[in-house]
Short mmCIF file of C-alpha atoms in Angstrom, two decimals:
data_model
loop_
_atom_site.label_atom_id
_atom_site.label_comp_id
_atom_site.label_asym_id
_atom_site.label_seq_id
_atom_site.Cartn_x
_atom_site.Cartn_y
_atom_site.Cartn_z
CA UNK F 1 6.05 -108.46 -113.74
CA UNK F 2 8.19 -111.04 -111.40
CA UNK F 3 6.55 -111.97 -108.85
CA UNK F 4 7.33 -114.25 -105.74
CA UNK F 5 7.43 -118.08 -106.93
CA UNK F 6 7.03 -121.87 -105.92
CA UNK F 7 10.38 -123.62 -106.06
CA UNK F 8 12.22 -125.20 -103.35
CA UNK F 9 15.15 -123.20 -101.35
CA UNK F 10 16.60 -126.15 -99.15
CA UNK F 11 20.02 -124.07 -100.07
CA UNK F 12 18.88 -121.31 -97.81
CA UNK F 13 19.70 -123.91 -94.90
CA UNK F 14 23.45 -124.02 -95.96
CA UNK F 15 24.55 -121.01 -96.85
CA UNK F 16 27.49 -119.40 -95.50
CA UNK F 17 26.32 -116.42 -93.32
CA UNK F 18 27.80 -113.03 -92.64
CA UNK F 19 31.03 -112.73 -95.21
CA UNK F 20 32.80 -110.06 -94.44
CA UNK F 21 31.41 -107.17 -96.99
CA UNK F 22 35.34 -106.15 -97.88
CA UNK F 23 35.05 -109.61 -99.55
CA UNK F 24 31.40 -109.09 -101.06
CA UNK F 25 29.70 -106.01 -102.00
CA UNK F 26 26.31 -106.33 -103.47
CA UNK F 27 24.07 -103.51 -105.04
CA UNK F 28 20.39 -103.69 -106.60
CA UNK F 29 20.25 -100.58 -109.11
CA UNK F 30 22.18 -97.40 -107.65
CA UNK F 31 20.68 -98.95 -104.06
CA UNK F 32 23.72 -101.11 -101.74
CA UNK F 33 22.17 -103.96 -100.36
CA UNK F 34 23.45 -106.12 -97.68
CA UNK F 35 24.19 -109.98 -98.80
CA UNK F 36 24.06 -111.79 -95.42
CA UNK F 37 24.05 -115.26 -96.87
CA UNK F 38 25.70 -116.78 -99.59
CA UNK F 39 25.32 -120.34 -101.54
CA UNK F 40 26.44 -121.71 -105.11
CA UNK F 41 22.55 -121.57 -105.85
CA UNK F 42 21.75 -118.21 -104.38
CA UNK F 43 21.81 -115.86 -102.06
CA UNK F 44 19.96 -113.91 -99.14
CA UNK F 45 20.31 -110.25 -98.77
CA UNK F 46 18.34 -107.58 -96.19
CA UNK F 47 17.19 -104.09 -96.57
CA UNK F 48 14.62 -101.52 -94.86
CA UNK F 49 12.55 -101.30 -98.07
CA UNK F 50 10.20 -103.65 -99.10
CA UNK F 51 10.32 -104.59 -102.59
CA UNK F 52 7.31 -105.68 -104.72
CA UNK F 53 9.94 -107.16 -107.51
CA UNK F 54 13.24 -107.61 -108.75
CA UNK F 55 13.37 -106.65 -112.15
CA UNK F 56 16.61 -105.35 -112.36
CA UNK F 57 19.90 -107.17 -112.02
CA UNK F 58 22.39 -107.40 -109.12
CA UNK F 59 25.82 -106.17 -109.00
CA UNK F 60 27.77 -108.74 -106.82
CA UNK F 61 31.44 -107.45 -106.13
CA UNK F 62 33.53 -110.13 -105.07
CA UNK F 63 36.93 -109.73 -103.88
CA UNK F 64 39.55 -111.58 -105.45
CA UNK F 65 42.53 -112.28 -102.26
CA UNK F 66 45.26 -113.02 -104.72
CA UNK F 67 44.49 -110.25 -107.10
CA UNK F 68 44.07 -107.50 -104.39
CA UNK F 69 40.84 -106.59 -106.44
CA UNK F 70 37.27 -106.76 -106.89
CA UNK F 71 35.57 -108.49 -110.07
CA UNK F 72 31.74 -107.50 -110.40
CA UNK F 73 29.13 -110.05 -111.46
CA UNK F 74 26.09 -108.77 -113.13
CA UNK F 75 23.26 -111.37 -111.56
CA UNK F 76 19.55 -111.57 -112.65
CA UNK F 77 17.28 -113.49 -109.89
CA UNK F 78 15.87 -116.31 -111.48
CA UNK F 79 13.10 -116.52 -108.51
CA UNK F 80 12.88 -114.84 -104.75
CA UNK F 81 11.39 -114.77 -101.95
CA UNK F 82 10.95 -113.17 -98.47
CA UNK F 83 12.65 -114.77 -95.96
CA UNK F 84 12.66 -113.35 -92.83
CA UNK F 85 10.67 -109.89 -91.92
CA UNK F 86 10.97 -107.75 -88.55
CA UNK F 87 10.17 -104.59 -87.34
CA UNK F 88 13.66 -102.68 -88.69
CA UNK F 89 14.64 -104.96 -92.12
CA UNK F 90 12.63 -107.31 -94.31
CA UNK F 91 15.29 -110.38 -96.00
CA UNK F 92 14.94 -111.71 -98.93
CA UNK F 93 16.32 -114.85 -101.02
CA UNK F 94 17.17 -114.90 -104.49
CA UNK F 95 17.91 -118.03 -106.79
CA UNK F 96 20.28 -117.83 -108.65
CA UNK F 97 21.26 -120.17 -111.91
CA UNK F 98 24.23 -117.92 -113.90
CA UNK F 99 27.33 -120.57 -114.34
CA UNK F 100 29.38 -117.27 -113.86
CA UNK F 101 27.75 -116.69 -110.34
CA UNK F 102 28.37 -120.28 -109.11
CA UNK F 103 32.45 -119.77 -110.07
CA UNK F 104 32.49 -116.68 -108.28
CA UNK F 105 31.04 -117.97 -105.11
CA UNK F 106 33.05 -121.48 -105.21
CA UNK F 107 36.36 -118.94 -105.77
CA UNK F 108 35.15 -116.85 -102.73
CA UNK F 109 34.76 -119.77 -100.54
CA UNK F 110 37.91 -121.47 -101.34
CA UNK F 111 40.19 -118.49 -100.76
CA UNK F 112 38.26 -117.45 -97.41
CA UNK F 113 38.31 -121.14 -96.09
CA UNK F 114 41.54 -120.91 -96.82
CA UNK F 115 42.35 -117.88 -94.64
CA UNK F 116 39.94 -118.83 -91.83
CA UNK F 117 42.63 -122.26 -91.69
CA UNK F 118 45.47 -119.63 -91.76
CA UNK F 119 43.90 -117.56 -89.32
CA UNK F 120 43.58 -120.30 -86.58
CA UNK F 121 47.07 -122.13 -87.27
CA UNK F 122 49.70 -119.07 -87.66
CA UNK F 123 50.73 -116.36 -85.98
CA UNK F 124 49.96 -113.16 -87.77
CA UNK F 125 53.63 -113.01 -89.66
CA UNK F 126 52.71 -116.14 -90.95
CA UNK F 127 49.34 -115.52 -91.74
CA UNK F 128 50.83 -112.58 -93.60
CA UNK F 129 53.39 -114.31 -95.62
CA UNK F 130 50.90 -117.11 -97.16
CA UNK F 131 48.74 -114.40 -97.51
CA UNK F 132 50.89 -111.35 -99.16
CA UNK F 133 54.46 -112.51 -99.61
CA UNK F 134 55.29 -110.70 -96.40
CA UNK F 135 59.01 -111.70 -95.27
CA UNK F 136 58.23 -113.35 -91.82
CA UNK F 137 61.42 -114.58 -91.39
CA UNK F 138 63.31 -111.00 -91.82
CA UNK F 139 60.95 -110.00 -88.23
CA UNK F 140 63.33 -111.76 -86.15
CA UNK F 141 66.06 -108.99 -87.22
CA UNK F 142 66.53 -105.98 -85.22
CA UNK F 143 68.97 -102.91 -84.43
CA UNK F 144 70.55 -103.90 -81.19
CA UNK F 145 70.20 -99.95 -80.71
CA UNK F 146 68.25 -97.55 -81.38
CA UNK F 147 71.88 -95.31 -81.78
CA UNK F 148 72.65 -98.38 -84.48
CA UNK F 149 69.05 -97.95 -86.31
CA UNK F 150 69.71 -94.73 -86.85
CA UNK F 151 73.74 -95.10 -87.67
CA UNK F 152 72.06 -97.44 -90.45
CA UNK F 153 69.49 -95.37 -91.80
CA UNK F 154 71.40 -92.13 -92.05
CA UNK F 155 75.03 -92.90 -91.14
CA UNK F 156 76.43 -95.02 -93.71
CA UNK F 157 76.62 -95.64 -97.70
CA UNK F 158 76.33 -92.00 -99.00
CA UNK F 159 76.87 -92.88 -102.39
CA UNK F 160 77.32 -89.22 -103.35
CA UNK F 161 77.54 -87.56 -107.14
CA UNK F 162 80.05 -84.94 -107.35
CA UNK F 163 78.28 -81.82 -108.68
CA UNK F 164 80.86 -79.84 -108.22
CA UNK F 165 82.11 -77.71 -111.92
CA UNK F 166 79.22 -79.64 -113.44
CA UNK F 167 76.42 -78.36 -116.03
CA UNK F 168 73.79 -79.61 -113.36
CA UNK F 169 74.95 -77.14 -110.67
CA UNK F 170 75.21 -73.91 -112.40
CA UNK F 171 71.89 -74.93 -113.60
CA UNK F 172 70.68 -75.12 -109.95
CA UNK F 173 72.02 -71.81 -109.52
CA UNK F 174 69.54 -70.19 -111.55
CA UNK F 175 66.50 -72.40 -111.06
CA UNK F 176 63.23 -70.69 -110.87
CA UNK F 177 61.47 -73.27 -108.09
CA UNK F 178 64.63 -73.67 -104.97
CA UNK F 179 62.70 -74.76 -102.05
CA UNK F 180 64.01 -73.89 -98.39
CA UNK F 181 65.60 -75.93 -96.05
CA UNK F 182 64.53 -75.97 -92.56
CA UNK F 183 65.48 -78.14 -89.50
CA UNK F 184 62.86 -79.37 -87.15
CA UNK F 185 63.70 -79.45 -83.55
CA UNK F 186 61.36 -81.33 -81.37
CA UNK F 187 62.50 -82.35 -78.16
CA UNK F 188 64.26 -80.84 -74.51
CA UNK F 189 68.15 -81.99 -75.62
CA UNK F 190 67.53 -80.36 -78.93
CA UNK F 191 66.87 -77.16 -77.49
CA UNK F 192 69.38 -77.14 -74.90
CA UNK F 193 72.31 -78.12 -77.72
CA UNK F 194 70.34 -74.96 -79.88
CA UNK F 195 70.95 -72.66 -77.10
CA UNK F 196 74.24 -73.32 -76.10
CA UNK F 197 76.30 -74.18 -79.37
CA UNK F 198 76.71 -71.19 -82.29
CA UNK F 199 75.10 -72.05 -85.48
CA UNK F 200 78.42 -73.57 -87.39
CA UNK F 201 79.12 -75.74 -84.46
CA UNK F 202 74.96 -76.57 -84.08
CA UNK F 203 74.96 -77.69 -88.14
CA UNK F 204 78.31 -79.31 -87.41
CA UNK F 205 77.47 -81.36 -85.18
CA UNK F 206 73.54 -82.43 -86.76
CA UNK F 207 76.12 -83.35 -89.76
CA UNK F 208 78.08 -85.67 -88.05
CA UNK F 209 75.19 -87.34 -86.23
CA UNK F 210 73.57 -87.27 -90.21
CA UNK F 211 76.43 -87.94 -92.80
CA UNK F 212 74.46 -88.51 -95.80
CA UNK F 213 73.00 -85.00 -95.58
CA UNK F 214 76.36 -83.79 -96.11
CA UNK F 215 76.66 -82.80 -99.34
CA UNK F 216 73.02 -81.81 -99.28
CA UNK F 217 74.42 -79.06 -96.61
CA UNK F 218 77.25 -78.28 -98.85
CA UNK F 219 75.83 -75.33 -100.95
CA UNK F 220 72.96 -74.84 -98.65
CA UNK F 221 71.47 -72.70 -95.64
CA UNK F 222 68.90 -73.25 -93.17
CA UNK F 223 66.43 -70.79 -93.59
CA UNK F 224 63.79 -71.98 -91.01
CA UNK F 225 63.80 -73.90 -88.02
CA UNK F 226 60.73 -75.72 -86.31
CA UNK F 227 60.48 -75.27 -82.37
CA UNK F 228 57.80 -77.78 -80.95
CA UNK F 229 56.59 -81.59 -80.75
CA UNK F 230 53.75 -82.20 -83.42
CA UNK F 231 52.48 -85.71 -81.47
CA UNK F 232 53.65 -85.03 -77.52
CA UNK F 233 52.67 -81.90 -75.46
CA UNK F 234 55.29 -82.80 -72.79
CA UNK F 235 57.92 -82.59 -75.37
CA UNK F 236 57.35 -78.90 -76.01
CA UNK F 237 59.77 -76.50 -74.76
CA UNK F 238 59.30 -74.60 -71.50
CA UNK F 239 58.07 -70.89 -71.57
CA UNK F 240 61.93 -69.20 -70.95
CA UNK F 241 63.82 -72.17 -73.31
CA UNK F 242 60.92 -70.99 -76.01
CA UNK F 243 61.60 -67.47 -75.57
CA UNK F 244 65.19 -67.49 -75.77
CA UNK F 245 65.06 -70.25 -78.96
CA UNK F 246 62.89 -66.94 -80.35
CA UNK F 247 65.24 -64.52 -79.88
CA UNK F 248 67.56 -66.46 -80.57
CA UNK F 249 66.94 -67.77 -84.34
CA UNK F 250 65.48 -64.22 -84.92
CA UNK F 251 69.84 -62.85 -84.33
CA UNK F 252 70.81 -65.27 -86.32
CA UNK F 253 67.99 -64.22 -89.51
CA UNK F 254 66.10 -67.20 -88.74
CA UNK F 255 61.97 -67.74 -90.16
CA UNK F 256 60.50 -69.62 -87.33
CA UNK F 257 57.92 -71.97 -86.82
CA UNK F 258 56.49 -73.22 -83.91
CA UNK F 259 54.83 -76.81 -83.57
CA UNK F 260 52.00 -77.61 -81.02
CA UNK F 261 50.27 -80.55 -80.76
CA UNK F 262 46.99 -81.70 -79.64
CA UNK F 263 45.64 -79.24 -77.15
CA UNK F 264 43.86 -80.92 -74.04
CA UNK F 265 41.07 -79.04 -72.36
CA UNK F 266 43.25 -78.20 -69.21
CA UNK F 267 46.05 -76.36 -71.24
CA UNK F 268 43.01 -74.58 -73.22
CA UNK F 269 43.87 -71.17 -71.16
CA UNK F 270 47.12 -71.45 -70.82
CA UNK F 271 47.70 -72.21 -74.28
CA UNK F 272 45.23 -68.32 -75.17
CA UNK F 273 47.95 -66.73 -72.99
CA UNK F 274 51.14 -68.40 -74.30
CA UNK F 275 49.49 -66.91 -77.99
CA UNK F 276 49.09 -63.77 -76.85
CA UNK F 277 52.68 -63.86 -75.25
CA UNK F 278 53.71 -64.79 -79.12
CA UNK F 279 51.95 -61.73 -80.45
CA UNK F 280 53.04 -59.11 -78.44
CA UNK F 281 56.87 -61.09 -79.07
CA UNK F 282 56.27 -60.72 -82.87
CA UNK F 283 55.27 -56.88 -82.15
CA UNK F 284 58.36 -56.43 -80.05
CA UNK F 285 60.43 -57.89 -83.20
CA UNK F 286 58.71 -56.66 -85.86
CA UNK F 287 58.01 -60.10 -87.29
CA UNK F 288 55.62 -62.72 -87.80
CA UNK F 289 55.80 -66.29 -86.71
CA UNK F 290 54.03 -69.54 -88.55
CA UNK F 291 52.26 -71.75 -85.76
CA UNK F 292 51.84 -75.52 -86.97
CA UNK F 293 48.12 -76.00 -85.91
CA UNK F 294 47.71 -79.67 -84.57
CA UNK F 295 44.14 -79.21 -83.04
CA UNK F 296 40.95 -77.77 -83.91
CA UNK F 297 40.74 -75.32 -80.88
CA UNK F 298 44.17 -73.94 -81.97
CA UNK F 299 42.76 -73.35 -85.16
CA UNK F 300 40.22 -71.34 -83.99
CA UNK F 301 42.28 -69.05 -81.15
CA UNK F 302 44.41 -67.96 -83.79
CA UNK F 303 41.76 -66.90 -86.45
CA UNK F 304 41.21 -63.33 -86.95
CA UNK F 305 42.33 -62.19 -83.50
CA UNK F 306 46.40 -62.72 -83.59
CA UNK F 307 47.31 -61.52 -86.98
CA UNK F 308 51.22 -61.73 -86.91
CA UNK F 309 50.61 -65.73 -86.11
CA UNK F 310 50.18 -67.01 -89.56
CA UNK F 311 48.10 -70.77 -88.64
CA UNK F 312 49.61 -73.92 -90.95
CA UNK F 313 47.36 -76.88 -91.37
CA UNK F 314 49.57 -79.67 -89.56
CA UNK F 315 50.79 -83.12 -89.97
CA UNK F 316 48.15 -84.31 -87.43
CA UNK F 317 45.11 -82.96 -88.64
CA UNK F 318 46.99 -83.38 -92.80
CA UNK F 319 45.96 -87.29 -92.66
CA UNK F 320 46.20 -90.05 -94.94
CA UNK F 321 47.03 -93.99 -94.93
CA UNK F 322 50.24 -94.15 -93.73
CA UNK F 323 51.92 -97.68 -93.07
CA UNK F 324 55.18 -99.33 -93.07
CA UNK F 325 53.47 -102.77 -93.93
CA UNK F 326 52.21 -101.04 -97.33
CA UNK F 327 54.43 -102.65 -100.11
CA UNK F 328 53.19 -106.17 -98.62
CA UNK F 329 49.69 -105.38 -98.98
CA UNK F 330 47.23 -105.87 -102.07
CA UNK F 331 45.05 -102.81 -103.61
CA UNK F 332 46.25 -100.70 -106.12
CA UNK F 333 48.71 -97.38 -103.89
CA UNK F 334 47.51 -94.99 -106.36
CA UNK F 335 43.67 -94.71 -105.05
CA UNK F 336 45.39 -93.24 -101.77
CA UNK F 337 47.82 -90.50 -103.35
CA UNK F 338 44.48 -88.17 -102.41
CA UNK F 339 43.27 -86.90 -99.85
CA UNK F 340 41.17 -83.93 -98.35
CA UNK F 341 43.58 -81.33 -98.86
CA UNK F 342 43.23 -82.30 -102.65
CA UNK F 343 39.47 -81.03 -102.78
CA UNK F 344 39.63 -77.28 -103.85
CA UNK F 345 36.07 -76.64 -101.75
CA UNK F 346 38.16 -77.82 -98.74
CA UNK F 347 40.54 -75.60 -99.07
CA UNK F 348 38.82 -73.17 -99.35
CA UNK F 349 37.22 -73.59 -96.11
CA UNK F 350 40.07 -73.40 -94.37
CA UNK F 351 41.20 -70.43 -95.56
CA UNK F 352 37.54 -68.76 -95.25
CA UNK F 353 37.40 -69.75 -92.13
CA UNK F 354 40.58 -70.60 -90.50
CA UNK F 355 43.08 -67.86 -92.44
CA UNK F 356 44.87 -71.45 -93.31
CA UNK F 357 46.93 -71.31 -96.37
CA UNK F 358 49.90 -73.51 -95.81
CA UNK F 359 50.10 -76.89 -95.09
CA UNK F 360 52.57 -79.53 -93.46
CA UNK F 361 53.40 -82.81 -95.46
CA UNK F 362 54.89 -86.04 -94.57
CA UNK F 363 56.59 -88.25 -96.90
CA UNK F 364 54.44 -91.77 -96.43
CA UNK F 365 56.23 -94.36 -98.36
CA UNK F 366 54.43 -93.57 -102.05
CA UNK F 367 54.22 -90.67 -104.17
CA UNK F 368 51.05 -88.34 -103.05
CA UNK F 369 49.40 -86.05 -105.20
CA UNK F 370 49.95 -82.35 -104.17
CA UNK F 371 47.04 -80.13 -104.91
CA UNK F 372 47.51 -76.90 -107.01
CA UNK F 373 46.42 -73.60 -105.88
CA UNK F 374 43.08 -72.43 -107.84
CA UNK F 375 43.77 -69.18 -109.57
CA UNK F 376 44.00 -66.11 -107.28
CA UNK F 377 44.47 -68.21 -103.94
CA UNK F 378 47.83 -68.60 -102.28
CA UNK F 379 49.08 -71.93 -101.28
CA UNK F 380 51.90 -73.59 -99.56
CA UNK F 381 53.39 -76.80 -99.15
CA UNK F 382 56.09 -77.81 -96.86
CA UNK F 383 56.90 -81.01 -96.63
CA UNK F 384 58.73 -83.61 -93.51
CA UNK F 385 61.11 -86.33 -94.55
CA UNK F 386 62.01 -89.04 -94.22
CA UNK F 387 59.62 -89.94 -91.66
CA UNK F 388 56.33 -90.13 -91.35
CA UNK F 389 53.75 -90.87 -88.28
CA UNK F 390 51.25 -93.45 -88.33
CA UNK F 391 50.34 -94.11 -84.56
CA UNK F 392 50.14 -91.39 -81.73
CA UNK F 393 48.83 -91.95 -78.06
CA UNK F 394 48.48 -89.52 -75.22
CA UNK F 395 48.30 -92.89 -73.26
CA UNK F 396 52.03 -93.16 -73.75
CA UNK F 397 53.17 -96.99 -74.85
CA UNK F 398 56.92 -96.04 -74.89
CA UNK F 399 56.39 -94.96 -70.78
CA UNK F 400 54.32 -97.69 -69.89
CA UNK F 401 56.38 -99.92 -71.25
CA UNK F 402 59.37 -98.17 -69.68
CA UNK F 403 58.18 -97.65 -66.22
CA UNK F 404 55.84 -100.64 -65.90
CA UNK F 405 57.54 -103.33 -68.04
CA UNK F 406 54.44 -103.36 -69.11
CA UNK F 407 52.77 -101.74 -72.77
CA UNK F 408 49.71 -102.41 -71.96
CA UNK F 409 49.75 -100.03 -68.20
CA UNK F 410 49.12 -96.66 -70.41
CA UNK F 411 47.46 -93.95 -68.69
CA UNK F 412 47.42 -90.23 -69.25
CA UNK F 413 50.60 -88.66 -68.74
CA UNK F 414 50.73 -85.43 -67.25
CA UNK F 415 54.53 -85.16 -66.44
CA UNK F 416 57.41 -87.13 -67.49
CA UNK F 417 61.50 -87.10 -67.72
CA UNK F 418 61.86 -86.99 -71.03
CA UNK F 419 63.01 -90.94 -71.21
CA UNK F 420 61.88 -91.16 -75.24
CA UNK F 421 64.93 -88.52 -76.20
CA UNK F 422 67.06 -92.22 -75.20
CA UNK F 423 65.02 -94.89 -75.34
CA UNK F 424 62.76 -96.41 -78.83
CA UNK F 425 60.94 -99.31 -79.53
CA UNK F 426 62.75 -100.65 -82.45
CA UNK F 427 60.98 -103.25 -84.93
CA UNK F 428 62.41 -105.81 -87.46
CA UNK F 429 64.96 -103.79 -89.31
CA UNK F 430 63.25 -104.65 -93.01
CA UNK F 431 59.84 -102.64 -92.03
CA UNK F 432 62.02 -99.09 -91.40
CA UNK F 433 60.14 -98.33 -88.54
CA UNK F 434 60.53 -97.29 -85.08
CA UNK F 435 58.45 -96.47 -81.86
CA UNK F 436 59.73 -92.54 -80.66
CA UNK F 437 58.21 -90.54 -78.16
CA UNK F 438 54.42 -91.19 -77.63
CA UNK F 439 54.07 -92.19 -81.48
CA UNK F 440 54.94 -94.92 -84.24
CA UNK F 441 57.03 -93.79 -87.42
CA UNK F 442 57.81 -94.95 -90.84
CA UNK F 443 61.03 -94.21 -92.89
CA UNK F 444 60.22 -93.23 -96.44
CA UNK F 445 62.84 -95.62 -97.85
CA UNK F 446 62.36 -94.02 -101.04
CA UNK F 447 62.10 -89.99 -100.41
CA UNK F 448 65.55 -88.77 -100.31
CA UNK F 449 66.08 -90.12 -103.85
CA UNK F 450 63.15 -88.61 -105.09
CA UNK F 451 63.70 -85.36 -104.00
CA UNK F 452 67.29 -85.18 -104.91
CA UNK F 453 68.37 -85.48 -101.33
CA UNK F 454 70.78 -88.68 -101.21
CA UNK F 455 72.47 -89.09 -104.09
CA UNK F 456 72.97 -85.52 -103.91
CA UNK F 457 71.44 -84.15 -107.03
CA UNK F 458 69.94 -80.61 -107.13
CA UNK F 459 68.49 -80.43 -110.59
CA UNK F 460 66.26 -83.89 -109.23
CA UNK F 461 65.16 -81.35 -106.12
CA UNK F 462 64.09 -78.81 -108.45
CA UNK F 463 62.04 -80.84 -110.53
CA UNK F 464 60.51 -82.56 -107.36
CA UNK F 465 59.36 -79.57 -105.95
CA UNK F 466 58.26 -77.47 -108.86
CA UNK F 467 56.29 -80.26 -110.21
CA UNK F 468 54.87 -81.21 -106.73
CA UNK F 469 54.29 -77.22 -105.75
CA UNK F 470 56.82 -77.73 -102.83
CA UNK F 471 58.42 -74.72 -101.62
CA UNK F 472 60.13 -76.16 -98.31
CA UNK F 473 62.08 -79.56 -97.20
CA UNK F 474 61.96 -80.31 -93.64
CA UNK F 475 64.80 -82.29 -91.86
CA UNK F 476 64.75 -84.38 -88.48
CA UNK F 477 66.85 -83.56 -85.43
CA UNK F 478 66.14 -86.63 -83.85
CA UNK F 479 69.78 -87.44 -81.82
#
């Protein structure tokens, strides 16, 4: 058996203390351990246990910057000793003479020396483009509009296939998976325009503000239309607009969804009533509506008690790493195409518990992996493009900013004019990304052509959304 030996550990004075554990990882057995100091000839690590040897090797993880991943280092301690003991963790130090351990560390300290030096001398574009390739140069680009950010994004180079008389549309015609199309409208000018124009002139118009949805438009009918702000509560419509958008999209054949966000605790009762109001609406019409379920306590008024309000898991609680910035950073994009929703126990919680069934996607800048429905359990998935929320605050950053002059003066708004349906904060135009409303978003640069969208194909959008289990596109009515 091992047992503590004489041998000199002057390196335990000169060690490098504290890396950061993203950059080293260290386990003993199945147990993580904590390395707090680090040195060609060994290393110090910490833990609540006291341990009468160290038979067994180490696994030392270290993180390799210009890979973007981590190599492991099987490590046997060629002597230890306790270092340090208090009353909450006992340290320990273990030589170490492995040839491959000493590379690892002198690799580790180079490429961390080298970003601490980064870190102090550049700003954080530059820091990012030794770092990651990241185009620093391209951030002192932007729209001079937020009118021209969108013209660019949506109003030029359609690039369109003609489909028409071809094999690939009478295909479409009798495909088994067509998903439906539904607008989402999401703020006060949006309604008003809803209510006041007829439907031609209302999908008209929302094609001449968006030209490369066009041809999407040309063989296809809104089905569904969202009324509601996911991410603001002041951007949701008042009681009498909502009520005659209802009745409203319900003449024309309309499904309808309505959106709520976050709920705070001093809307809690007046958000019970406004349910109930819904209800006895649906009653009245002999209908049922979908409510997009943003917040836990609107999860749980609608459960069991409101039965023509079928509850959809939304985009706020549907999370995920979601981040403009992606492409420029290292990992491997696959290890985040998961998430919750993907676990079959999970779902099946909400539904148990919550009647929750159908759930509201975002596009996020990289394929995701849609769950399947188990046998014998229903399932839905609708999903938002092209944009996709990374950054909400009820401390508004767009109205402090506005008001103030000043981003950093947020407080809680409780009333407001409505000054994010014309003003953004826009960003340098190669990160597709805009602030709007109280929130941050990301363009999906790559969506559209995935799902068949722009180019216009329809056999692509059948294939996207069979093989993904998507039964419904959602489209911004942003201007």
């Amino acid at each position: 058996m091992m047992v503590e030996q004489e041998i000199k550990w002057e390196w335990t004075d000169s060690t490098v203390e504290m890396i950061p554990f993203g950059l080293l990882a260290g386990f003993y057995g199945e147990k993580e351990v904590r390395i707090t100091k680090l040195a060609e000839d060994g290393f110090c690590f910490r833990s609540v246990e006291k341990f009468c040897s160290l038979e067994k090797s180490f696994r030392l993880c270290f993180y390799d910057l210009k890979q973007g991943r981590y190599r492991e280092i099987p490590v046997m301690s060629a002597a230890w000793q306790t270092e340090r003991k208090t009353e909450f963790f006992i340290s320990y130090a273990v030589a170490v003479q492995q040839e491959d351990y000493r590379q690892a560390v002198r690799m580790l300290f180079g490429q961390y020396d080298r970003y601490i030096r980064l870190k102090l001398a550049e700003d954080d574009g530059g820091l990012a483009e030794q770092m990651t390739g990241y185009p620093a140069k391209e951030d002192e680009i932007f729209a001079d509009s937020f009118r021209e950010q969108m013209d660019a994004w949506f109003g030029n180079g359609k690039n369109r296939e003609n489909c028409e008389g071809t094999e690939q549309a009478e295909t479409w015609k009798y495909a088994v998976m067509e998903p439906a199309l539904a607008l989402e409208l999401d703020h006060p000018s949006v309604y008003t325009q809803f209510l006041k124009q007829s439907i031609d002139e209302f999908l008209a118009d929302y094609q001449e503000r968006y030209p490369v949805f066009q041809d999407w438009f040309r063989e296809r009918k809104v089905e569904r239309i969202y009324i509601g702000n996911a991410f603001c509560h002041l951007l949701f419509p008042e009681e009498t607009t909502l009520f005659s958008m209802l009745d409203k999209a319900c003449k024309l054949g309309l499904k309808i969804t309505v959106t709520f966000s976050y709920v705070r605790e001093y809307q809690l009762k007046h958000m019970e009533k406004l349910l109930k109001k819904l209800e006895q609406w649906c009653r009245e019409e002999n209908t049922k509506l979908e409510i997009e379920v943003n917040d836990w306590a609107m999860a749980d008024m609608l459960k069991y008690s409101l039965p023509d309000l079928i509850p959809c898991y939304g985009r706020m609680l549907n999370k995920r790493k979601k981040d403009p910035r992606m492409p420029y950073k290292k990992g491997n994009v696959e290890l985040l195409q998961e998430n919750n929703l993907n676990a079959e126990f999970y779902r099946e919680y909400l539904e148990q518990e919550f009647g929750i069934h159908r759930f509201e996607w975002e596009s996020c800048g990289y394929e995701q992996k849609f769950p399947e429905p188990a046998a014998g359990r229903k399932m839905e998935n609708h999903l938002h493009l092209p944009f996709y929320q990374t950054n909400t605050s009820q401390y508004c950053t767009l109205y402090a900013g506005s008001v103030y002059g000043d981003r950093s003066r947020q407080q809680l708004v409780t009333s407001c004019d409505r000054r994010c349906e014309w003003q953004a904060y826009l960003y340098p135009r190669h990160l597709n990304m805009v602030g709007h409303y109280n929130s941050l978003f990301g363009k999906d640069s790559e969506i559209l052509e995935r799902t068949g969208i722009v180019p216009y194909n329809m056999e692509k959008t059948r294939v996207f959304c069979k093989e993904n289990q998507v039964g419904r596109l959602v489209l911004p009515c942003w201007m």
